[in-house]
Amino acid sequence: MRILVMNPNTTASMTASIRATATAAAAPGTEIIATEPLWGPESIEGHFEGYLSAAAVLDRLATLDLAFDALVMAGFGEPGREGAQELLDVPVLDITESAAQMAMMLGHAYGIVTTLDRAVPQIQDRLLTAGLLQRCAAVRGTGLGVLELEEDAERTVEVLIETARDAVRAGAEVICLGCGGMAGLQEKVAAALGVPVVDGVAAAVKFAEAVVGLGLTTSAGRSFARPRPKVIGSWPLSAHLSPGRAQGSPRPTEFSAQTSGI
């Protein structure tokens, strides 16, 4: 089984961290491949950057010459997942819904700790659309920007723990890490809190393995039917860029496949 994990921003170091977490969660024999868009924002902190990223991710998926069995979209509370479900024939999972679904299996109410406070309404809207908001006790921002998460790992964990404690006081029995850039920090946060902490990347990988293992994929019967054939000007955008990427943007991570258990 091969799972593609898509970091929605263009920061290669974050892709590497997400890849490591996904590989650690994967079962023996599951191959994890991770990448990011060819163009777009270096981090996503709001609706404007979120929609830019969604277009960049769909552009990347439309031009990939690579076979995979499932896609994990590693952006928390961000748009684009539904477009990927229409575009691809394989199951598509995002870390927001995967984290929340797993958390609800572990406790009556869950909480989410994310980056900036401005991300809170965006995440709440995503949960509402997915039918998952009712059992969410709290969504709390840490005040850390996405790129700040990598600057000082010790401080990041301390802030996450402090913020998660506030969510627990609000009634959360399980905590979800609300950013792909927090991947791999769940054990340290859980040890300090004494409650389960769910990493969305890991949760999405396990759900992807289950869905593929059961021979299931996204229904194309109505909501996620394939896009209707029509002319889309300058699409895909990356086909019009030289040399294969936006001028001045970082070169995308090369595909690095790792097999869990080896």
Coordinates of C-alpha atoms in Angstrom, one line a residue:
M1 CA 0.0 0.0 0.0
R2 CA 1.3 3.5 -0.9
I3 CA 0.0 6.6 0.8
L4 CA 0.7 10.1 -0.5
V5 CA 0.9 12.7 2.3
M6 CA 0.5 16.3 1.0
N7 CA 1.9 19.2 3.0
P8 CA -0.3 22.1 1.9
N9 CA 2.5 24.7 2.3
T10 CA 5.8 25.0 0.5
T11 CA 8.1 24.6 3.6
A12 CA 10.2 21.6 2.9
S13 CA 11.3 21.1 6.5
M14 CA 7.7 20.8 7.5
T15 CA 7.1 18.2 4.8
A16 CA 10.0 16.2 6.3
S17 CA 8.5 16.4 9.8
I18 CA 5.1 15.3 8.5
R19 CA 6.7 12.5 6.5
A20 CA 8.5 11.2 9.7
T21 CA 5.3 11.2 11.7
A22 CA 3.3 9.4 8.9
T23 CA 6.1 6.8 8.5
A24 CA 6.2 6.1 12.3
A25 CA 2.4 5.6 12.3
A26 CA 2.2 3.4 9.2
A27 CA 2.0 -0.4 9.4
P28 CA 4.8 -2.6 8.1
G29 CA 4.6 -2.7 4.3
T30 CA 2.9 0.7 4.0
E31 CA 4.9 3.1 1.9
I32 CA 4.8 6.7 2.8
I33 CA 5.5 9.4 0.2
A34 CA 5.4 13.1 1.1
T35 CA 5.6 16.3 -0.9
E36 CA 4.3 19.9 -1.1
P37 CA 2.9 22.1 -3.8
L38 CA 5.1 23.6 -6.5
W39 CA 4.0 27.1 -5.6
G40 CA 1.9 28.8 -2.9
P41 CA 2.4 30.2 0.6
E42 CA 5.2 29.1 2.9
S43 CA 2.6 28.8 5.7
I44 CA -1.2 29.0 5.9
E45 CA -2.7 31.4 8.4
G46 CA -6.0 32.5 7.2
H47 CA -8.6 32.1 4.4
F48 CA -6.7 33.9 1.7
E49 CA -3.6 31.7 2.0
G50 CA -5.8 28.6 2.5
Y51 CA -7.6 29.1 -0.8
L52 CA -4.3 29.8 -2.6
S53 CA -2.9 26.6 -1.1
A54 CA -6.0 24.6 -2.1
A55 CA -5.5 25.6 -5.7
A56 CA -1.7 24.8 -5.5
V57 CA -2.4 21.4 -4.0
L58 CA -5.0 20.5 -6.7
D59 CA -2.5 21.7 -9.3
R60 CA 0.2 19.4 -7.9
L61 CA -2.2 16.5 -7.8
A62 CA -3.4 17.1 -11.3
T63 CA 0.2 16.9 -12.6
L64 CA 1.7 14.1 -10.5
D65 CA 3.0 11.1 -12.5
L66 CA 2.8 8.7 -9.6
A67 CA 0.6 5.9 -8.5
F68 CA -0.7 5.8 -4.9
D69 CA -3.5 4.1 -3.0
A70 CA -4.7 7.0 -0.8
L71 CA -4.1 10.6 -0.1
V72 CA -3.7 12.3 3.2
M73 CA -4.0 16.1 3.2
A74 CA -2.0 17.5 6.1
G75 CA -3.6 20.9 6.5
F76 CA -5.8 21.5 9.6
G77 CA -9.1 23.3 8.9
E78 CA -8.1 24.2 5.4
P79 CA -10.1 24.0 2.1
G80 CA -9.4 21.8 -0.9
R81 CA -10.2 18.3 0.4
E82 CA -13.5 18.1 -1.5
G83 CA -11.8 19.1 -4.8
A84 CA -9.2 16.3 -4.3
Q85 CA -12.0 13.8 -3.8
E86 CA -13.5 14.8 -7.1
L87 CA -10.2 14.7 -8.9
L88 CA -8.9 11.3 -7.6
D89 CA -10.2 7.8 -7.7
V90 CA -8.5 6.9 -4.4
P91 CA -9.7 7.7 -0.9
V92 CA -8.8 11.2 0.4
L93 CA -8.5 11.9 4.1
D94 CA -7.7 15.2 5.8
I95 CA -6.1 15.5 9.3
T96 CA -8.9 17.7 10.7
E97 CA -11.7 15.2 10.4
S98 CA -9.4 12.2 11.0
A99 CA -8.2 13.7 14.3
A100 CA -11.7 14.6 15.5
Q101 CA -13.1 11.2 14.5
M102 CA -10.4 9.4 16.4
A103 CA -10.7 11.6 19.4
M104 CA -14.5 10.9 19.6
M105 CA -13.7 7.2 19.9
L106 CA -11.6 8.0 23.0
G107 CA -13.7 10.4 25.0
H108 CA -17.0 12.2 25.2
A109 CA -15.6 15.6 24.2
Y110 CA -12.4 16.7 22.6
G111 CA -10.5 19.9 22.3
I112 CA -8.1 21.3 19.6
V113 CA -5.0 23.3 20.1
T114 CA -3.9 25.2 17.0
T115 CA -1.6 28.0 16.0
L116 CA -2.9 31.6 15.9
D117 CA -6.3 32.6 17.3
R118 CA -7.4 33.7 13.8
A119 CA -7.4 30.0 12.8
V120 CA -10.0 29.1 15.4
P121 CA -13.1 30.1 13.5
Q122 CA -11.8 28.5 10.3
I123 CA -11.4 25.2 12.2
Q124 CA -14.8 25.5 13.8
D125 CA -16.4 26.1 10.4
R126 CA -14.7 22.9 9.1
L127 CA -15.9 20.9 12.0
L128 CA -19.4 22.2 11.6
T129 CA -19.5 21.3 7.9
A130 CA -18.2 17.8 8.8
G131 CA -20.8 17.3 11.5
L132 CA -18.1 17.1 14.2
L133 CA -18.5 20.4 16.1
Q134 CA -21.1 19.2 18.6
R135 CA -18.6 17.2 20.7
C136 CA -15.8 19.7 20.5
A137 CA -15.4 21.3 23.9
A138 CA -12.9 24.0 22.8
V139 CA -10.6 25.1 20.0
R140 CA -7.7 27.2 21.4
G141 CA -5.0 29.1 19.7
T142 CA -1.4 29.0 21.1
G143 CA -0.4 32.4 19.6
L144 CA 2.4 30.7 17.7
G145 CA 2.6 31.1 14.0
V146 CA 3.0 28.0 11.8
L147 CA 6.7 28.7 11.1
E148 CA 7.4 29.5 14.7
L149 CA 6.6 25.9 15.6
E150 CA 10.0 24.8 14.3
E151 CA 12.0 27.6 15.8
D152 CA 12.2 26.4 19.4
A153 CA 10.9 22.8 19.9
E154 CA 11.0 23.0 23.7
R155 CA 9.1 26.3 23.8
T156 CA 6.5 25.0 21.3
V157 CA 5.8 21.9 23.5
E158 CA 5.5 24.2 26.6
V159 CA 3.0 26.4 24.9
L160 CA 1.0 23.5 23.6
I161 CA 0.8 22.0 27.0
E162 CA -0.4 25.2 28.6
T163 CA -3.0 25.8 25.9
A164 CA -4.2 22.2 26.0
R165 CA -4.7 22.5 29.8
D166 CA -7.1 25.3 29.1
A167 CA -9.0 23.1 26.7
V168 CA -9.2 20.3 29.3
R169 CA -10.6 22.8 31.8
A170 CA -13.2 23.6 29.2
G171 CA -14.3 20.0 29.2
A172 CA -12.0 18.3 26.7
E173 CA -11.2 14.7 27.5
V174 CA -9.0 14.2 24.5
I175 CA -6.8 16.8 22.7
C176 CA -6.1 17.0 19.0
L177 CA -3.0 18.8 17.7
G178 CA -4.4 21.3 15.2
C179 CA -1.6 21.9 12.7
G180 CA 0.4 19.6 10.5
G181 CA 3.5 21.4 11.8
M182 CA 2.8 19.9 15.3
A183 CA 3.3 16.4 14.0
G184 CA 5.3 14.2 16.3
L185 CA 4.7 16.2 19.5
Q186 CA 1.7 14.2 20.8
E187 CA 3.6 12.0 23.2
K188 CA 5.3 14.9 25.1
V189 CA 1.9 16.7 25.4
A190 CA 0.1 13.6 26.5
A191 CA 2.7 12.8 29.2
A192 CA 2.2 16.2 30.7
L193 CA -1.6 16.3 30.5
G194 CA -2.5 12.7 31.4
V195 CA -5.2 12.6 28.6
P196 CA -5.0 11.1 25.1
V197 CA -3.5 13.4 22.5
V198 CA -4.2 12.7 18.8
D199 CA -1.9 13.7 16.0
G200 CA -4.0 14.3 12.8
V201 CA -1.3 13.0 10.4
A202 CA -0.9 9.7 12.3
A203 CA -4.7 9.4 12.6
A204 CA -5.3 10.0 8.9
V205 CA -2.6 7.4 7.9
K206 CA -4.3 4.8 10.1
F207 CA -7.7 5.6 8.6
A208 CA -6.3 5.5 5.1
E209 CA -4.8 2.1 5.7
A210 CA -8.2 0.9 7.0
V211 CA -10.2 2.3 4.1
V212 CA -7.8 0.9 1.5
G213 CA -7.6 -2.4 3.3
L214 CA -11.4 -2.7 3.1
G215 CA -11.4 -2.0 -0.6
L216 CA -13.3 1.2 -0.2
T217 CA -13.0 4.7 -1.8
T218 CA -14.9 8.0 -2.1
S219 CA -18.4 7.7 -3.5
A220 CA -18.6 9.3 -7.0
G221 CA -22.4 9.0 -7.0
R222 CA -23.3 12.6 -6.4
S223 CA -21.4 15.1 -4.2
F224 CA -17.9 14.0 -5.3
A225 CA -18.5 13.0 -8.9
R226 CA -15.6 13.6 -11.3
P227 CA -15.4 17.2 -12.6
R228 CA -17.3 17.8 -15.8
P229 CA -15.2 18.2 -18.9
K230 CA -14.7 21.8 -19.8
V231 CA -12.1 24.4 -20.7
I232 CA -10.2 25.8 -17.7
G233 CA -7.9 28.6 -18.8
S234 CA -4.2 28.1 -18.0
W235 CA -4.9 24.9 -16.1
P236 CA -2.9 23.3 -14.7
L237 CA -0.9 26.3 -13.8
S238 CA 2.4 24.5 -13.2
A239 CA 2.4 23.4 -16.8
H240 CA 2.9 27.1 -17.7
L241 CA 5.6 27.8 -15.2
S242 CA 9.3 27.7 -15.9
P243 CA 11.3 25.7 -14.9
G244 CA 8.3 23.8 -13.6
R245 CA 7.7 26.1 -10.6
A246 CA 6.8 29.7 -9.7
Q247 CA 9.7 32.2 -10.1
G248 CA 11.3 32.7 -6.7
S249 CA 9.5 29.9 -4.9
P250 CA 11.4 27.1 -3.2
R251 CA 12.0 23.9 -5.1
P252 CA 9.6 21.2 -4.0
T253 CA 10.8 18.3 -1.9
E254 CA 11.8 15.3 -4.0
F255 CA 9.6 12.3 -3.4
S256 CA 11.1 10.3 -0.6
A257 CA 9.5 7.0 -0.1
Q258 CA 10.0 5.2 3.2
T259 CA 8.5 1.8 4.2
S260 CA 7.4 1.4 7.7
G261 CA 8.9 -1.5 9.6
I262 CA 12.2 -1.6 7.6

